[in-house]
Amino acid sequence: MAGRDLRALFSTNDRQLEVGEAFTNRQGQWQIVQAALGEHLARVTAPGFDVEDLEAPRTNILAFHGVGGIGKSTLSRTLESALAGAEGRPARWGEAAWPARPALLPVRIDLARAAGTDFERVILTLRLALAARIGKPLPAFDIALRRYWEHQHPGEPLEDYLNSGGLAARFGRALPQQMQSALGDVAQALLLPGTVGTAVGQLTGALTAALRERRQTVKALARCARLADLLDADPDIDALSYYPHLLAWELAQLPADRAVVPVVLLDTFEDTGTRTHRDLERLLQRLVWLMPNTFFIVTGRSRLQWADPAVEGQLDYTGPTAWPGLAGQTLPGPRTTGGPTAAPASRQVLIGDFSPEDCADYLARRLVRNNRPLIDAGLRAVIAERAHGLPLYLDLAVLRYLELSRTGRTPTAADFDADFPALLTRTLTDLTPDERHLLRAVSLLDAFDLPLATAAAGLAHLSAAARLVERPFVRHDTLALWPYHLHALIRSTLRTADDATDDRWTDTDWHQAARRALAALGTQWQAGSGPDRRLLTGCLRQGLALARDHQLELGWLTDAAWAYTDDYVWEPLPLPLPAREGGDDELTTAADALTELLSALARRQHEHRATTVARLTSVLDTGLLPDELADMATYYRAKAHRDLGHHNTSRDGMRQVASRGGRLAPDAARGLAHLARAAGDFPTATTTARTLGWPGRGQRVLGDIHFAHGDMAQAATHFTAARTEAEEHGNLGEQAIAQANLALVTAFTDPAQADDEIALARQLLTGLDQRATSLTAQTAAIARDAGTPAGTEPARALRAEIHEAGITAAQAVLELTLVFHHTVRNEQDDAQAAIARLHALTATSDRYYRDIAHSIAGLPLPEPSTTLWLDDPEEVRARWHRILQDRRTRLGTTA
């Protein structure tokens, strides 16, 4: 459907510009309407349907709700046109799915405050629409309405009111004549003298008496069981709200060839009141309940609460039994091209954002010159992306485009960087003060639950938050850590747009809310039962963003950072600052520095270790971190240096951390033991390892030492003990490291058993992000297959991956494994090539790998060894050669 957008039309002098009110597909909502209306028609035309049954559940309503600016009113208008006839139906919607009889009568009523609609106007609008369609009196209703009007509006003829209010112009002037005819017919039946138009009270009194006496002259009206009671009641607004029962009864009396089913579209339902003042909503709910043969389509910002037992007493008909279709809500599904689908069990439908296709379609058809879109495709794509599917943003962007065009230049993408304050006004307009306060507070958070929102706002009760999350701009994800989050564009606008509202926040207000939110996140993390990585990373991510954006002290974030690093899990941690190459961006606060530190540690599993060194150096150079966190940066930088083969630099860093005696001192001592091993000083490495215990992972270090000596049984014993200790301490990351090393040891000595060990290592690595450990597990698989044709195929890819990671030690183990493989197969040239690569890798450290490689290959060393072994060097050489012979024996290979 395309109409005329007068606001845009009067924003330009370009008469060639076609300004249309673009309407996007919304075919999914149309299919829901078709299905629900089809069920309604089948129900009201079925034998046994009783319009006077006041106890049966009501299914005659469909409610669409969504955030302001989503296109609800446009949908309501389009549905009215589509229900009126094929000429008003968008072509893509296809043909209607219901029979020609009974005829549909769409009646749209705008409940917006600006429209000045009250309950009287709702009733008169509906009766006028029926007067124009049916063309005959509805005496039971008309008499009651005339009595009400003369009591409530003495001296004001109904005709004058209809003319002055525009209703007569919209529907015609048939109603007064039909009402007069109804009065006359009843007066004649009762044999009343005089002019009935001036004696409505006398007529209704006589009619009531006749109905109670069941006189034959009024037998038609006597079938309406509750007419006499309604005529006896005081004709006030409360009585008027029950008169729709009479209207429903009259509609049920129409013959089949004149039968009409009204479809009443109540738009802008949020303007009927608040959650605590429901006077108009109560009257409208009675209207829906008392007219079960009429179908109602409600559009508004908030879902209807009629099925909630909590509103009992505020409304007359409440609970899920009364309104089975309003007890839940359905989320918008993808656009479809097929026919109508079955009506949803829920008649409470959240209208979602526009799809990317809808956004593109809207912008292409909104402004057109010479049958071509005025806004070019590139700019349309930028606007659509920034709209996050919100039609109001698209509409405001179109007006901004016209405004900028008047300056004589073509708008660019940069012109649409800013948010629109109008979005803020539309979002806040119908919220209570507490809800507005809460909304600003939760805009500081990516996601929240009720306690977190309440704490961030500094409120003492959860009720305001419980009301806020029912608003359509709050999205709900039951599987998320915190189930609620704001619509992305609404959140961005709240935080960045100029706020001209009366209760806008000052900078101090925002700062205090951020401080409360940060404290609340810390409380949630610290109150968690046991280790919960999901909660930890969620609190870290949100807490760091708050501390960074509002210059807050780190507080609990320091302990959370240690908890994140303790388990060596290294799962992805989406942090507010992007990963940087070399740390070029300026860091100005402790939160900036901690964010960059944790980002570097997480990203090192996917970056070259040289990048890790550069990023951690930039963090340390700022001097922004407290000493204990500076130790963390120093330790992991030293660890990265060791991976790169920079052992002297790594040793300096490890000694610095160990000397301070902080949390990482045991880890630094382990690092020094590794460096002693890399230098070939196994006695020193062993002495240090025996002092480490569990804090320094001493069993793992001893396993590495015995592996280098070819003592695979002892190595396996230590790695198994390391894994057991990790299990006892609940450290998943250390379990994976110990198991991968155990798999590597077993792969050299028992390929069959290695299958199980490698499978367990891979299982433990699931969900972790440990690159070096993953490389160890992959190398174990190559060692298991050594001597078989499959032995070298995975090695090429693994060598490239290790090179990309910059982990020299991992590459040395891989080359050693390839020496083993080629020697088993008597491929001397390939073995020599692997030894040559190993010599190049170990020019400055890990030279003992050369000794092992020559031992495996049965070759003499080209120069004297500098390695200080724990055992006699010949015994070490003999162990490795026995491992080779065992593999040849298994495979039936000869030297």
XYZ file of C-alpha atoms in Angstrom, residues 275-501:
227
model
C -1.271 -0.236 34.513
C -2.808 1.372 37.609
C -5.551 3.459 35.944
C -7.604 1.165 33.714
C -11.007 2.899 33.551
C -11.251 3.078 29.756
C -9.540 -0.290 29.345
C -12.183 -1.860 31.616
C -14.971 -0.500 29.419
C -13.278 -1.689 26.240
C -12.703 -5.131 27.714
C -16.431 -5.377 28.434
C -17.088 -4.436 24.829
C -14.939 -7.321 23.608
C -16.396 -9.806 26.099
C -20.013 -8.884 25.427
C -19.673 -9.106 21.641
C -18.357 -12.656 21.067
C -19.619 -12.577 17.468
C -17.419 -9.570 16.666
C -13.702 -9.970 15.999
C -11.292 -7.452 17.545
C -7.761 -6.674 16.382
C -5.846 -4.639 18.956
C -2.573 -2.869 18.163
C -0.488 -1.130 20.803
C 2.877 -0.898 22.478
C 2.199 -3.278 25.343
C 0.740 -6.747 25.505
C -2.745 -7.147 26.924
C -2.715 -8.353 30.520
C -6.264 -9.656 30.537
C -5.151 -13.262 30.988
C -2.993 -12.390 34.017
C -4.697 -13.335 37.300
C -2.891 -10.422 38.971
C -5.219 -7.852 37.345
C -8.323 -9.368 38.922
C -10.301 -6.545 40.474
C -8.938 -3.984 38.037
C -10.796 -5.619 35.155
C -13.999 -7.661 35.083
C -12.950 -10.711 33.100
C -9.452 -11.963 33.840
C -7.289 -15.057 33.835
C -6.101 -17.630 31.298
C -9.408 -19.498 31.366
C -11.308 -16.394 30.269
C -8.781 -15.416 27.589
C -6.899 -18.571 26.564
C -5.322 -16.878 23.571
C -3.829 -14.010 25.586
C -1.955 -16.154 28.081
C 1.238 -16.131 26.006
C 2.758 -14.439 23.035
C 4.285 -15.544 19.759
C 7.449 -14.087 18.341
C 7.457 -12.913 14.740
C 8.587 -15.615 12.357
C 10.332 -15.300 9.007
C 8.451 -13.942 6.045
C 6.815 -16.667 3.999
C 5.394 -16.882 0.516
C 2.962 -19.728 1.064
C -0.704 -19.667 1.923
C -2.264 -18.913 5.303
C -0.966 -20.843 8.248
C -2.942 -22.191 11.144
C -3.906 -19.635 13.733
C -1.425 -19.567 16.590
C -2.465 -20.923 19.942
C -1.529 -17.509 21.264
C -3.454 -14.473 20.046
C -0.845 -12.156 21.598
C 1.697 -11.450 18.866
C 4.862 -9.395 19.257
C 5.601 -7.510 16.040
C 9.304 -7.741 15.413
C 11.668 -5.405 13.663
C 11.716 -5.098 9.906
C 13.829 -7.682 8.163
C 16.805 -6.361 6.136
C 14.698 -6.932 3.013
C 11.864 -4.851 4.460
C 14.253 -2.013 5.336
C 15.667 -1.972 1.817
C 12.173 -2.085 0.333
C 10.979 0.763 2.556
C 13.842 3.099 1.652
C 13.646 2.265 -2.045
C 9.935 3.103 -2.294
C 9.702 5.959 0.192
C 11.253 8.679 -2.000
C 11.032 8.182 -5.775
C 11.924 10.388 -8.731
C 11.263 9.257 -12.317
C 10.398 5.777 -11.018
C 13.823 5.398 -9.417
C 14.720 5.534 -5.693
C 16.020 8.962 -4.720
C 18.359 7.552 -2.043
C 21.188 5.615 -3.679
C 21.715 1.937 -2.878
C 24.893 2.452 -0.848
C 23.329 5.015 1.472
C 20.170 2.907 1.763
C 22.315 0.031 2.991
C 23.998 2.252 5.605
C 20.679 3.592 6.909
C 19.123 0.133 6.978
C 22.055 -1.261 8.965
C 21.863 1.525 11.541
C 18.083 1.187 11.863
C 18.339 -2.266 13.464
C 14.979 -2.961 11.823
C 13.147 -0.047 13.496
C 10.753 1.622 11.022
C 10.619 4.866 12.988
C 14.370 5.286 12.449
C 13.874 4.762 8.712
C 11.145 7.388 8.659
C 13.268 9.910 10.559
C 16.230 9.153 8.301
C 14.129 9.942 5.225
C 13.185 13.313 6.685
C 16.826 14.017 7.526
C 17.748 13.161 3.933
C 15.239 15.715 2.653
C 16.445 18.322 5.128
C 20.068 17.880 4.073
C 19.110 17.875 0.409
C 17.669 21.367 0.810
C 21.189 22.628 1.496
C 22.160 21.747 -2.063
C 24.438 18.780 -1.344
C 23.961 15.048 -1.549
C 23.744 13.443 1.921
C 26.464 10.944 2.824
C 26.770 8.084 5.290
C 28.448 10.360 7.840
C 25.284 12.473 7.993
C 23.462 9.551 9.617
C 25.937 8.807 12.397
C 23.885 10.660 15.016
C 20.807 9.256 16.757
C 17.385 10.901 16.618
C 16.085 12.483 19.846
C 12.552 11.736 18.632
C 13.245 8.057 19.234
C 13.944 8.871 22.860
C 10.721 10.851 23.241
C 8.632 8.116 21.647
C 10.197 5.486 23.885
C 9.680 7.344 27.167
C 6.277 8.865 26.493
C 4.014 6.315 28.231
C 6.335 5.059 30.971
C 5.898 5.750 34.674
C 8.665 7.760 36.399
C 10.141 4.586 37.923
C 10.093 2.838 34.544
C 11.825 5.784 32.860
C 14.466 5.750 35.586
C 14.939 2.003 35.158
C 15.101 2.239 31.386
C 18.001 4.684 31.524
C 19.775 2.516 34.089
C 19.514 -0.710 32.086
C 20.694 1.070 28.933
C 24.112 0.868 30.608
C 23.924 -2.936 30.437
C 24.097 -5.338 27.520
C 21.639 -7.634 29.310
C 19.973 -7.799 32.695
C 17.558 -9.579 34.991
C 15.101 -8.032 37.432
C 17.463 -7.829 40.446
C 20.295 -6.401 38.341
C 18.033 -3.778 36.779
C 16.585 -2.796 40.150
C 20.014 -2.483 41.752
C 21.371 -0.421 38.858
C 18.451 1.984 39.203
C 18.816 2.167 42.987
C 15.204 1.167 43.610
C 14.027 -0.785 46.622
C 11.516 -3.072 44.901
C 11.340 -5.240 41.767
C 7.844 -4.264 40.665
C 8.915 -1.460 38.326
C 11.428 -3.752 36.631
C 8.756 -6.438 36.287
C 6.542 -3.925 34.485
C 9.372 -2.613 32.326
C 10.341 -6.024 30.913
C 6.818 -6.404 29.549
C 7.431 -3.446 27.254
C 8.029 -4.424 23.632
C 11.402 -2.661 23.381
C 12.715 -5.126 25.979
C 13.684 -8.372 24.289
C 13.520 -11.708 26.112
C 15.857 -14.656 25.657
C 15.147 -17.432 28.156
C 18.432 -19.216 27.360
C 20.646 -16.192 27.995
C 22.616 -15.641 31.192
C 20.560 -12.495 31.798
C 17.227 -12.937 30.027
C 16.437 -9.329 29.069
C 18.080 -6.798 26.775
C 16.990 -3.540 25.170
C 16.372 -3.123 21.475
C 19.805 -2.169 20.128
C 18.744 1.138 18.587
C 16.661 2.172 21.596
C 19.635 1.471 23.851
C 22.031 3.423 21.660
C 19.647 6.372 21.495
C 19.129 6.466 25.257
C 22.874 6.646 25.806
C 23.878 9.084 23.060
C 20.977 11.227 21.864
C 20.242 14.718 23.173
C 17.732 14.265 25.972
C 15.279 17.145 26.226
C 12.832 15.417 28.578
